[in-house]
Amino acid sequence: MTGHNTPSATATATTTTTAQVPVGLLTCQHSPYLKSFTTSVLACSNKPNKQKLFEVQLQDTILFPEGGGQPCDHGTINETIEVKNVQRLGTSHVHHTTAPVQEGTEVTLKVDWKRRFDHMQQHSGQHLLTAVFEQPEYGYDTLAWGMSATRCHVELSKIPTPEQIQQVEDRANLYIRRDYPIRITFAEQRPASLPKDYVGPNGVYRVAEILQDFYVVAAEQDPLDVVAKEHDHHHKQNGQSTTKQSGLVPLDYNPCCGTHVKSLKDLQCIKILHYEKIRGSNCRLFFVVGQRALNLLQETYQLTRDLGSVLAAPGGPETFVDTVVKTQKQSRETFKQVKSLFKDLATYQIQDWIKELKGKSPLKDDGSAAAHLITYHREDADMSYLLILTTLLKDHELVCGNRIFILSVGDKQEGGPMFIVGQNDDLVKKVAAEVSKFVEVKGGGKGRWQGKSKSWKGLETAHAAAHTLVQSETA
C-alpha cells in the first residue's frame, strides 16, 4: 500500500469506526466485479474540507481506497452524489463526496466500472509481469511499481536485455491465453512491505495468487516428463491427489490489498513499451494491459495515418524513416542556402550603414563619433541573422562613440529577439529603457543589450522615441 491522506477530525468518530468493515475484508476486495451495493452511513463531516469535499464513513464499500500503488475508485452515492476520492486510515476507509450524506441512512453505491476494470487489469498485469521476471531464468526483482492514467511501470533491480523483454512479454501473453486463475488467500505472517499503520483484519493479511498449470509448464521445460513424474511421486508419498486438477501451482504469491481480475483472460493482453535507467543499475519498465493496449494501438494507428499525410508518404509507416531522412537532408541544404543568403544580405546592409554613418556620424580622429541611431527590423529573419549583423558591425568598426544600433527580427505578432548595440554603455541602457516603454521586451547586458519580446506591437513608436533620445545627446 502507498501513503494516504488523513481525513479531518470532523469525519472521524471512534464510536463508529469500530463498526466499519476493515480494509482487507471490504466488499470491493472480495467481490471486485460487483458494480452496485447497499450499505449504511456511519459518519459525515459537518463541513467540506480544503478540497471542498465532505468526508463520509460507510460501514462497507465497493469503492477501493487508494493503496498498494493502485489509485482509488470513483463512483456515486444514490446516483447523484459523486465520490471523488477514497482514502485509507489504518484499516478504516473514508469517502470524499461532493455533498453531505445523512448519518444512519442506507445508501446505494455505484462504482465507475470503466475506471475500476482498468485498474484491475493494470494491477493484475503488474503481478503477472513481476512473477515472470522473478522466474529463475531471469531473476529480476520488482522493487516498486506505479500506475498513471495512461501507462504503468515496474522498477526492476537491473536492466533486462531486449531478448529477455520479448521473452517475458510472450510468456505473459501465453499465460493470459491459457486463462490461469487468480485467487485471493490469507496469510498470518505480516509482510514486511506493508505500511506500518496497516494492521491485518482478524490478524491475517490478503495475498494475491496467480496459478499456473504445473504439468503444462513441466512439459514445455522437460519433454521427458521427468519433473512431472517426480512431482506426482512426491504427492503420492504425502497422500495427495495427482490428477490434472492438482497440477495448479502458484506462479505468483504476493501480499496485496488491491482489486484483481478473477482470471488472466480478463487481462486480454500485455504490451511492454520501453525502459528508463534510474538509480544506478535499476530501470523503470513501462507497460500497458488490456484496454490500454488496444487504446494505444488505435492512437498509434491514427497517428501513423496523420503522419502519412503530413510527410507525404503514401507508402505508409514503412516509408516514414526514409521520408524523414530525405526531408531532413533537404532541410539542411535549404538551411545552408538561407544562411548564405542572409550573410550576403547582411553584407549589403552593412555597406548601406557605412554610407549613412559617413554622412551623419563620421568617425573623428580621437575615435569618437556623434550621436546617431540606426534602427532595423526584419520579420523573416532569426537570431542567427542578428549575430551575423553584430559580427559585421564589429569587423567594420562601426560601433564607436555615441552611435547606437537597435536591431530586431521576427514576426510582428509573435515577436522575437532584439539587440541594442553601442560603445556608450550608459546611452545603450537609456535607449533600452526608452524602448521598453513602448514594447514589452525584457533583457539586459553591457555594450550589447539583448532582450526578447512576444510581440513587436509599438515597435515603430519605440524607434521614434529612441531617435528623440539619441538626438538629445551630444557627441
Coordinates of C-alpha atoms in Angstrom, one line a residue:
M1 CA 0.0 0.0 0.0
T2 CA 1.1 3.5 -0.6
G3 CA 0.7 6.5 1.7
H4 CA -2.8 8.0 2.4
N5 CA -4.4 11.4 3.2
T6 CA -5.6 11.8 6.7
P7 CA -9.3 12.8 6.9
S8 CA -10.3 15.7 9.1
A9 CA -11.4 15.2 12.6
T10 CA -14.9 16.1 11.7
A11 CA -15.4 12.9 9.8
T12 CA -13.7 10.6 12.4
A13 CA -15.6 9.1 15.3
T14 CA -14.1 6.4 17.4
T15 CA -17.5 5.0 18.3
T16 CA -18.4 4.5 14.6
T17 CA -15.0 3.4 13.2
T18 CA -15.1 0.1 15.0
A19 CA -18.4 -0.8 13.2
Q20 CA -16.7 -0.5 9.8
V21 CA -15.7 -3.5 7.8
P22 CA -11.9 -3.1 7.8
V23 CA -9.7 -2.6 4.8
G24 CA -8.7 -6.1 3.7
L25 CA -12.2 -7.5 4.1
L26 CA -14.1 -4.9 2.1
T27 CA -16.7 -6.0 -0.4
C28 CA -14.7 -4.3 -3.2
Q29 CA -11.8 -6.6 -2.4
H30 CA -13.6 -10.0 -2.2
S31 CA -16.2 -9.2 -4.8
P32 CA -14.4 -6.8 -7.3
Y33 CA -16.9 -7.4 -10.1
L34 CA -19.8 -6.1 -8.0
K35 CA -20.9 -2.8 -9.6
S36 CA -23.7 -1.7 -7.2
F37 CA -24.0 -2.2 -3.4
T38 CA -26.1 -1.0 -0.5
T39 CA -24.5 0.0 2.8
S40 CA -25.1 2.3 5.8
V41 CA -23.7 5.7 6.6
L42 CA -21.8 5.8 9.9
A43 CA -20.5 9.4 9.9
C44 CA -20.3 12.5 7.8
S45 CA -18.3 15.7 8.3
N46 CA -20.2 18.9 9.1
K47 CA -18.5 21.0 6.5
P48 CA -16.3 20.3 3.4
N49 CA -12.6 20.0 3.6
K50 CA -9.9 22.1 1.7
Q51 CA -10.8 20.2 -1.5
K52 CA -14.5 21.3 -0.9
L53 CA -15.5 17.7 -0.4
F54 CA -17.4 16.1 2.5
E55 CA -15.8 13.1 4.3
V56 CA -18.1 10.2 4.8
Q57 CA -17.6 6.9 6.6
L58 CA -19.6 3.9 5.4
Q59 CA -19.9 0.6 7.0
D60 CA -18.7 -1.2 3.9
T61 CA -17.8 -0.2 0.4
I62 CA -17.4 -1.4 -3.2
L63 CA -15.1 1.6 -3.9
F64 CA -11.5 0.7 -3.4
P65 CA -9.4 3.1 -1.1
E66 CA -6.1 4.2 -2.6
G67 CA -3.3 1.9 -1.7
G68 CA -0.6 -0.5 -2.9
G69 CA 0.2 1.6 -5.9
Q70 CA -3.4 1.4 -7.1
P71 CA -5.5 4.7 -7.3
C72 CA -8.8 4.8 -5.6
D73 CA -12.1 4.1 -7.3
H74 CA -14.6 6.7 -8.2
G75 CA -18.4 6.3 -8.1
T76 CA -21.7 7.7 -6.8
I77 CA -23.9 7.6 -3.7
N78 CA -27.6 7.3 -4.5
E79 CA -26.7 8.2 -8.1
T80 CA -26.5 11.9 -7.6
I81 CA -23.6 12.4 -5.1
E82 CA -20.2 11.9 -6.6
V83 CA -17.4 10.1 -4.8
K84 CA -14.2 11.8 -5.9
N85 CA -11.7 10.2 -3.6
V86 CA -11.5 7.2 -1.2
Q87 CA -8.7 7.0 1.3
R88 CA -7.5 4.6 3.9
L89 CA -6.7 5.5 7.6
G90 CA -5.2 2.4 9.2
T91 CA -7.9 -0.2 8.3
S92 CA -10.7 2.5 8.2
H93 CA -11.9 4.0 4.9
V94 CA -13.2 7.5 4.2
H95 CA -15.1 8.6 1.1
H96 CA -14.8 12.2 -0.2
T97 CA -18.1 13.3 -1.7
T98 CA -19.5 16.3 -3.5
A99 CA -22.4 16.6 -1.0
P100 CA -23.1 15.6 2.6
V101 CA -24.8 12.3 3.4
Q102 CA -27.3 11.7 6.2
E103 CA -25.9 9.6 9.1
G104 CA -27.7 6.5 9.9
T105 CA -29.3 6.1 6.5
E106 CA -28.8 3.3 3.9
V107 CA -27.3 4.4 0.6
T108 CA -26.6 2.7 -2.7
L109 CA -23.1 2.9 -4.1
K110 CA -22.2 2.5 -7.7
V111 CA -18.7 2.2 -9.0
D112 CA -17.2 3.8 -12.1
W113 CA -16.8 0.4 -13.7
K114 CA -14.6 1.6 -16.6
R115 CA -12.1 3.0 -14.2
R116 CA -12.3 0.0 -11.8
F117 CA -11.8 -2.6 -14.5
D118 CA -8.9 -0.7 -16.0
H119 CA -7.2 -0.6 -12.5
M120 CA -7.9 -4.3 -12.1
Q121 CA -6.3 -5.1 -15.5
Q122 CA -3.2 -3.0 -14.8
H123 CA -2.7 -4.2 -11.2
S124 CA -3.1 -7.9 -12.1
G125 CA -1.0 -7.4 -15.1
Q126 CA 1.8 -6.0 -12.9
H127 CA 1.6 -9.1 -10.7
L128 CA 1.9 -11.3 -13.8
L129 CA 4.9 -9.4 -15.2
T130 CA 6.6 -9.4 -11.8
A131 CA 6.1 -13.1 -11.4
V132 CA 7.6 -13.9 -14.8
F133 CA 10.6 -11.6 -14.4
E134 CA 11.3 -13.3 -11.0
Q135 CA 11.5 -16.7 -12.5
P136 CA 14.9 -18.3 -12.1
E137 CA 15.9 -18.0 -15.8
Y138 CA 15.6 -14.2 -15.4
G139 CA 16.0 -13.3 -11.8
Y140 CA 14.8 -9.7 -11.9
D141 CA 13.3 -8.4 -8.6
T142 CA 10.5 -5.8 -8.7
L143 CA 11.4 -3.0 -6.3
A144 CA 8.3 -0.8 -6.9
W145 CA 5.5 -0.2 -9.3
G146 CA 3.2 2.7 -10.3
M147 CA 0.1 3.4 -12.3
S148 CA -0.6 6.6 -14.1
A149 CA -3.7 7.5 -16.2
T150 CA -2.2 6.1 -19.4
R151 CA 0.6 3.6 -18.6
C152 CA 2.2 1.6 -15.8
H153 CA 5.7 0.8 -14.8
V154 CA 7.7 -1.7 -12.7
E155 CA 11.0 -0.8 -11.2
L156 CA 13.4 -3.7 -11.8
S157 CA 16.7 -4.4 -9.9
K158 CA 18.6 -4.5 -13.2
I159 CA 18.1 -3.8 -16.9
P160 CA 16.9 -6.8 -18.9
T161 CA 18.1 -7.4 -22.5
P162 CA 15.7 -6.8 -25.4
E163 CA 15.6 -10.5 -25.9
Q164 CA 14.5 -11.1 -22.3
I165 CA 11.9 -8.4 -22.5
Q166 CA 10.4 -10.0 -25.6
Q167 CA 10.5 -13.5 -23.9
V168 CA 8.8 -12.2 -20.8
E169 CA 6.1 -10.4 -22.8
D170 CA 5.5 -13.6 -24.9
R171 CA 5.3 -15.8 -21.8
A172 CA 2.9 -13.4 -20.0
N173 CA 0.6 -13.4 -23.0
L174 CA 0.8 -17.2 -23.2
Y175 CA -0.4 -17.4 -19.6
I176 CA -3.3 -15.0 -20.5
R177 CA -4.4 -17.2 -23.4
R178 CA -4.3 -20.2 -21.1
D179 CA -6.6 -18.3 -18.7
Y180 CA -4.9 -19.2 -15.5
P181 CA -6.9 -18.2 -12.4
I182 CA -6.1 -15.6 -9.8
R183 CA -7.3 -16.2 -6.3
I184 CA -7.2 -14.3 -3.0
T185 CA -6.0 -16.1 0.1
F186 CA -4.9 -15.0 3.5
A187 CA -1.6 -15.4 5.4
E188 CA -0.9 -14.9 9.2
Q189 CA 2.6 -13.7 8.8
R190 CA 2.9 -9.9 8.3
P191 CA 4.6 -9.0 5.0
A192 CA 7.5 -6.5 5.5
S193 CA 6.3 -4.4 2.6
L194 CA 3.0 -3.3 4.3
P195 CA 2.8 0.3 5.7
K196 CA 3.3 0.5 9.5
D197 CA -0.2 1.8 10.1
Y198 CA -1.9 -1.2 8.4
V199 CA -3.0 -4.0 10.7
G200 CA -4.3 -7.1 9.2
P201 CA -8.0 -7.6 9.9
N202 CA -8.5 -10.5 12.3
G203 CA -4.7 -11.0 12.3
V204 CA -4.5 -12.1 8.7
Y205 CA -3.2 -10.5 5.5
R206 CA -4.5 -10.7 2.0
V207 CA -2.4 -12.5 -0.6
A208 CA -3.0 -12.5 -4.3
E209 CA -2.0 -15.7 -6.1
I210 CA -1.7 -16.3 -9.8
L211 CA -1.8 -20.1 -10.5
Q212 CA -0.2 -21.9 -13.4
D213 CA -0.6 -25.5 -14.7
F214 CA 2.4 -27.4 -13.4
Y215 CA 2.1 -30.2 -15.9
V216 CA 1.9 -27.8 -18.9
V217 CA 4.9 -25.8 -17.7
A218 CA 6.9 -29.0 -16.9
A219 CA 6.1 -30.5 -20.3
E220 CA 7.4 -27.3 -22.0
Q221 CA 10.6 -27.3 -20.0
D222 CA 11.1 -31.1 -19.7
P223 CA 9.7 -33.1 -22.7
L224 CA 10.6 -36.4 -21.0
D225 CA 8.2 -35.6 -18.1
V226 CA 11.0 -36.3 -15.5
V227 CA 10.0 -33.3 -13.4
A228 CA 6.3 -34.1 -13.6
K229 CA 6.9 -37.7 -12.6
E230 CA 8.9 -36.6 -9.5
H231 CA 6.1 -34.1 -8.7
D232 CA 3.5 -37.0 -8.9
H233 CA 5.7 -39.3 -6.7
H234 CA 6.1 -36.6 -4.1
H235 CA 2.3 -36.1 -3.9
K236 CA 1.6 -39.9 -3.7
Q237 CA 4.0 -40.2 -0.7
N238 CA 2.1 -37.4 1.0
G239 CA -1.3 -38.9 0.3
Q240 CA -2.2 -36.1 -2.2
S241 CA -4.1 -36.3 -5.4
T242 CA -2.0 -36.5 -8.6
T243 CA -4.8 -35.7 -11.0
K244 CA -4.6 -32.9 -13.5
Q245 CA -6.7 -30.8 -11.2
S246 CA -4.0 -30.8 -8.6
G247 CA -1.5 -29.5 -11.2
L248 CA -2.2 -25.9 -10.4
V249 CA 0.7 -24.3 -8.5
P250 CA 1.5 -20.7 -7.6
L251 CA 3.2 -18.6 -10.3
D252 CA 2.9 -15.5 -8.1
Y253 CA 2.3 -15.3 -4.3
N254 CA 2.3 -11.7 -3.0
P255 CA 0.6 -9.7 -0.3
C256 CA -1.8 -7.2 -1.9
C257 CA -4.9 -5.2 -0.9
G258 CA -5.8 -4.3 -4.5
T259 CA -8.7 -5.4 -6.7
H260 CA -7.8 -8.1 -9.2
V261 CA -9.4 -9.9 -12.2
K262 CA -10.6 -13.4 -11.5
S263 CA -8.5 -15.0 -14.2
L264 CA -5.9 -14.0 -16.6
K265 CA -8.2 -14.0 -19.6
D266 CA -9.6 -10.6 -18.4
L267 CA -6.2 -9.1 -18.9
Q268 CA -6.7 -9.5 -22.7
C269 CA -3.0 -8.8 -23.4
I270 CA 0.1 -7.2 -22.1
K271 CA 2.5 -4.9 -24.1
I272 CA 5.9 -3.9 -22.7
L273 CA 6.7 -0.4 -24.1
H274 CA 10.2 0.8 -23.1
Y275 CA 12.5 1.3 -20.1
E276 CA 14.4 4.2 -18.5
K277 CA 17.6 3.9 -16.4
I278 CA 17.2 5.1 -12.8
R279 CA 19.2 4.8 -9.6
G280 CA 22.4 3.0 -10.6
S281 CA 21.6 -0.3 -12.2
N282 CA 17.9 -0.1 -11.7
C283 CA 15.4 0.5 -14.5
R284 CA 11.8 1.6 -14.9
L285 CA 10.0 -0.6 -17.4
F286 CA 6.7 0.7 -18.8
F287 CA 3.8 -1.4 -19.9
V288 CA 0.1 -1.4 -20.7
V289 CA -2.5 -4.1 -20.2
G290 CA -5.9 -4.9 -21.8
Q291 CA -7.9 -1.9 -23.0
R292 CA -5.0 0.4 -22.6
A293 CA -3.0 -1.7 -25.1
L294 CA -6.0 -1.5 -27.5
N295 CA -6.3 2.3 -27.0
L296 CA -2.6 2.7 -27.6
L297 CA -2.8 0.7 -30.8
Q298 CA -5.7 2.8 -32.0
E299 CA -3.9 6.1 -31.1
T300 CA -0.7 4.9 -32.8
Y301 CA -2.6 3.7 -35.9
Q302 CA -4.3 7.1 -36.2
L303 CA -1.0 8.9 -35.7
T304 CA 0.6 7.0 -38.5
R305 CA -2.3 7.9 -40.8
D306 CA -2.0 11.6 -39.8
L307 CA 1.8 11.4 -40.3
G308 CA 1.4 9.8 -43.7
S309 CA -0.4 13.0 -44.9
V310 CA 2.0 15.4 -43.2
L311 CA 5.1 13.6 -44.5
A312 CA 3.6 13.0 -47.9
A313 CA 4.5 9.3 -47.5
P314 CA 1.8 7.4 -49.3
G315 CA 3.6 4.1 -48.7
G316 CA 2.6 4.1 -45.1
P317 CA 4.7 3.6 -41.9
E318 CA 7.2 1.5 -43.8
T319 CA 8.3 4.6 -45.7
F320 CA 8.3 7.0 -42.8
V321 CA 12.0 6.7 -41.9
D322 CA 13.2 7.1 -45.5
T323 CA 10.9 10.1 -46.0
V324 CA 12.1 11.8 -42.8
V325 CA 15.7 11.2 -43.6
K326 CA 15.1 12.7 -47.1
T327 CA 13.2 15.7 -45.6
Q328 CA 16.0 16.3 -43.1
K329 CA 18.6 16.3 -45.8
Q330 CA 16.6 18.8 -47.9
S331 CA 16.1 20.9 -44.8
R332 CA 19.8 21.0 -44.0
E333 CA 20.6 22.0 -47.6
T334 CA 17.9 24.7 -47.5
F335 CA 19.3 26.0 -44.2
K336 CA 22.8 26.3 -45.6
Q337 CA 21.4 28.2 -48.6
V338 CA 19.4 30.6 -46.4
K339 CA 22.3 31.1 -44.1
S340 CA 24.5 32.0 -47.1
L341 CA 21.8 34.4 -48.5
F342 CA 21.4 36.1 -45.1
K343 CA 25.1 36.6 -44.9
D344 CA 25.1 38.2 -48.3
L345 CA 22.1 40.3 -47.3
A346 CA 23.8 41.4 -44.1
T347 CA 26.9 42.4 -46.0
Y348 CA 24.9 44.7 -48.3
Q349 CA 23.1 46.1 -45.3
I350 CA 26.4 47.0 -43.6
Q351 CA 27.5 48.8 -46.7
D352 CA 24.4 51.0 -46.6
W353 CA 25.0 51.8 -42.9
I354 CA 28.7 52.7 -43.7
K355 CA 27.5 55.3 -46.2
E356 CA 24.8 56.6 -43.8
L357 CA 27.3 56.9 -40.9
K358 CA 29.9 58.7 -43.0
G359 CA 27.4 61.5 -43.7
K360 CA 25.6 61.7 -40.3
S361 CA 28.1 60.4 -37.7
P362 CA 31.6 60.5 -39.2
L363 CA 34.4 59.0 -37.2
K364 CA 36.7 61.6 -35.6
D365 CA 40.5 61.4 -35.2
D366 CA 40.1 60.6 -31.5
G367 CA 37.9 57.6 -32.3
S368 CA 34.7 59.2 -31.2
A369 CA 31.5 59.7 -33.3
A370 CA 28.5 62.0 -33.0
A371 CA 25.3 60.5 -31.5
H372 CA 23.3 58.7 -34.2
L373 CA 20.7 56.0 -34.1
I374 CA 20.2 53.2 -36.7
T375 CA 17.0 51.1 -36.3
Y376 CA 16.5 47.9 -38.3
H377 CA 13.8 45.2 -38.1
R378 CA 13.3 42.1 -40.4
E379 CA 10.3 39.9 -40.0
D380 CA 11.6 36.8 -41.9
A381 CA 15.0 36.6 -40.0
D382 CA 16.0 35.0 -36.7
M383 CA 18.7 35.2 -34.0
S384 CA 21.4 33.9 -36.3
Y385 CA 20.9 36.8 -38.6
L386 CA 21.3 39.3 -35.7
L387 CA 24.5 37.6 -34.8
I388 CA 25.8 38.0 -38.3
L389 CA 24.9 41.7 -38.3
T390 CA 26.6 42.4 -35.0
T391 CA 29.7 40.5 -36.0
L392 CA 29.9 42.6 -39.2
L393 CA 29.4 45.8 -37.2
K394 CA 32.4 44.8 -35.1
D395 CA 34.5 43.7 -38.1
H396 CA 33.9 47.1 -39.8
E397 CA 34.5 49.0 -36.6
L398 CA 31.1 50.8 -36.8
V399 CA 30.3 50.6 -33.1
C400 CA 32.0 53.6 -31.7
G401 CA 31.3 56.9 -30.0
N402 CA 27.6 57.6 -29.4
R403 CA 26.4 55.5 -32.3
I404 CA 23.5 53.2 -31.3
F405 CA 22.0 50.3 -33.3
I406 CA 18.6 48.9 -32.5
L407 CA 18.3 45.5 -34.3
S408 CA 15.3 43.2 -34.1
V409 CA 13.8 40.2 -36.0
G410 CA 10.7 38.2 -36.0
D411 CA 7.0 38.3 -37.0
K412 CA 5.2 41.4 -35.6
Q413 CA 2.5 39.2 -34.0
E414 CA 4.9 36.7 -32.4
G415 CA 7.9 38.9 -31.5
G416 CA 11.5 37.7 -31.3
P417 CA 15.0 38.8 -30.2
M418 CA 16.3 42.4 -30.1
F419 CA 19.9 43.7 -29.8
I420 CA 20.8 47.3 -28.8
V421 CA 24.4 47.8 -29.6
G422 CA 26.7 50.7 -28.7
Q423 CA 30.0 51.8 -27.3
N424 CA 28.5 54.2 -24.8
D425 CA 27.0 51.7 -22.2
D426 CA 25.0 54.4 -20.4
L427 CA 23.4 55.5 -23.6
V428 CA 22.6 51.9 -24.5
K429 CA 20.8 51.4 -21.2
K430 CA 18.9 54.7 -21.6
V431 CA 17.8 53.6 -25.1
A432 CA 16.8 50.2 -23.8
A433 CA 14.7 51.8 -21.0
E434 CA 13.0 54.1 -23.6
V435 CA 12.2 51.2 -25.9
S436 CA 10.8 49.1 -23.1
K437 CA 8.2 51.9 -22.5
F438 CA 6.5 51.1 -25.8
V439 CA 7.4 47.4 -26.5
E440 CA 7.1 44.6 -24.0
V441 CA 10.7 43.4 -24.1
K442 CA 12.9 42.3 -21.3
G443 CA 16.6 41.9 -21.3
G444 CA 20.0 43.2 -20.2
G445 CA 23.7 43.2 -20.9
K446 CA 26.7 45.5 -21.2
G447 CA 27.8 47.0 -24.5
R448 CA 25.3 44.8 -26.3
W449 CA 21.8 44.9 -24.6
Q450 CA 19.9 41.7 -25.5
G451 CA 16.2 41.1 -25.0
K452 CA 13.2 39.2 -26.3
S453 CA 9.6 40.3 -26.9
K454 CA 6.4 38.3 -27.5
S455 CA 5.1 40.9 -29.9
W456 CA 6.5 43.8 -31.9
K457 CA 3.4 45.9 -31.5
G458 CA 4.5 49.5 -30.8
L459 CA 8.0 49.0 -32.3
E460 CA 7.7 52.0 -34.7
T461 CA 6.7 54.2 -31.8
A462 CA 9.6 52.9 -29.7
H463 CA 12.0 53.6 -32.6
A464 CA 10.7 57.2 -32.8
A465 CA 11.2 57.8 -29.1
A466 CA 14.7 56.3 -29.2
H467 CA 15.6 58.7 -32.1
T468 CA 14.4 61.7 -30.0
L469 CA 16.5 60.4 -27.1
V470 CA 19.7 59.9 -29.1
Q471 CA 19.4 63.2 -30.9
S472 CA 19.4 65.0 -27.5
E473 CA 22.8 63.5 -26.8
T474 CA 26.0 65.4 -27.7
A475 CA 28.9 63.9 -29.5

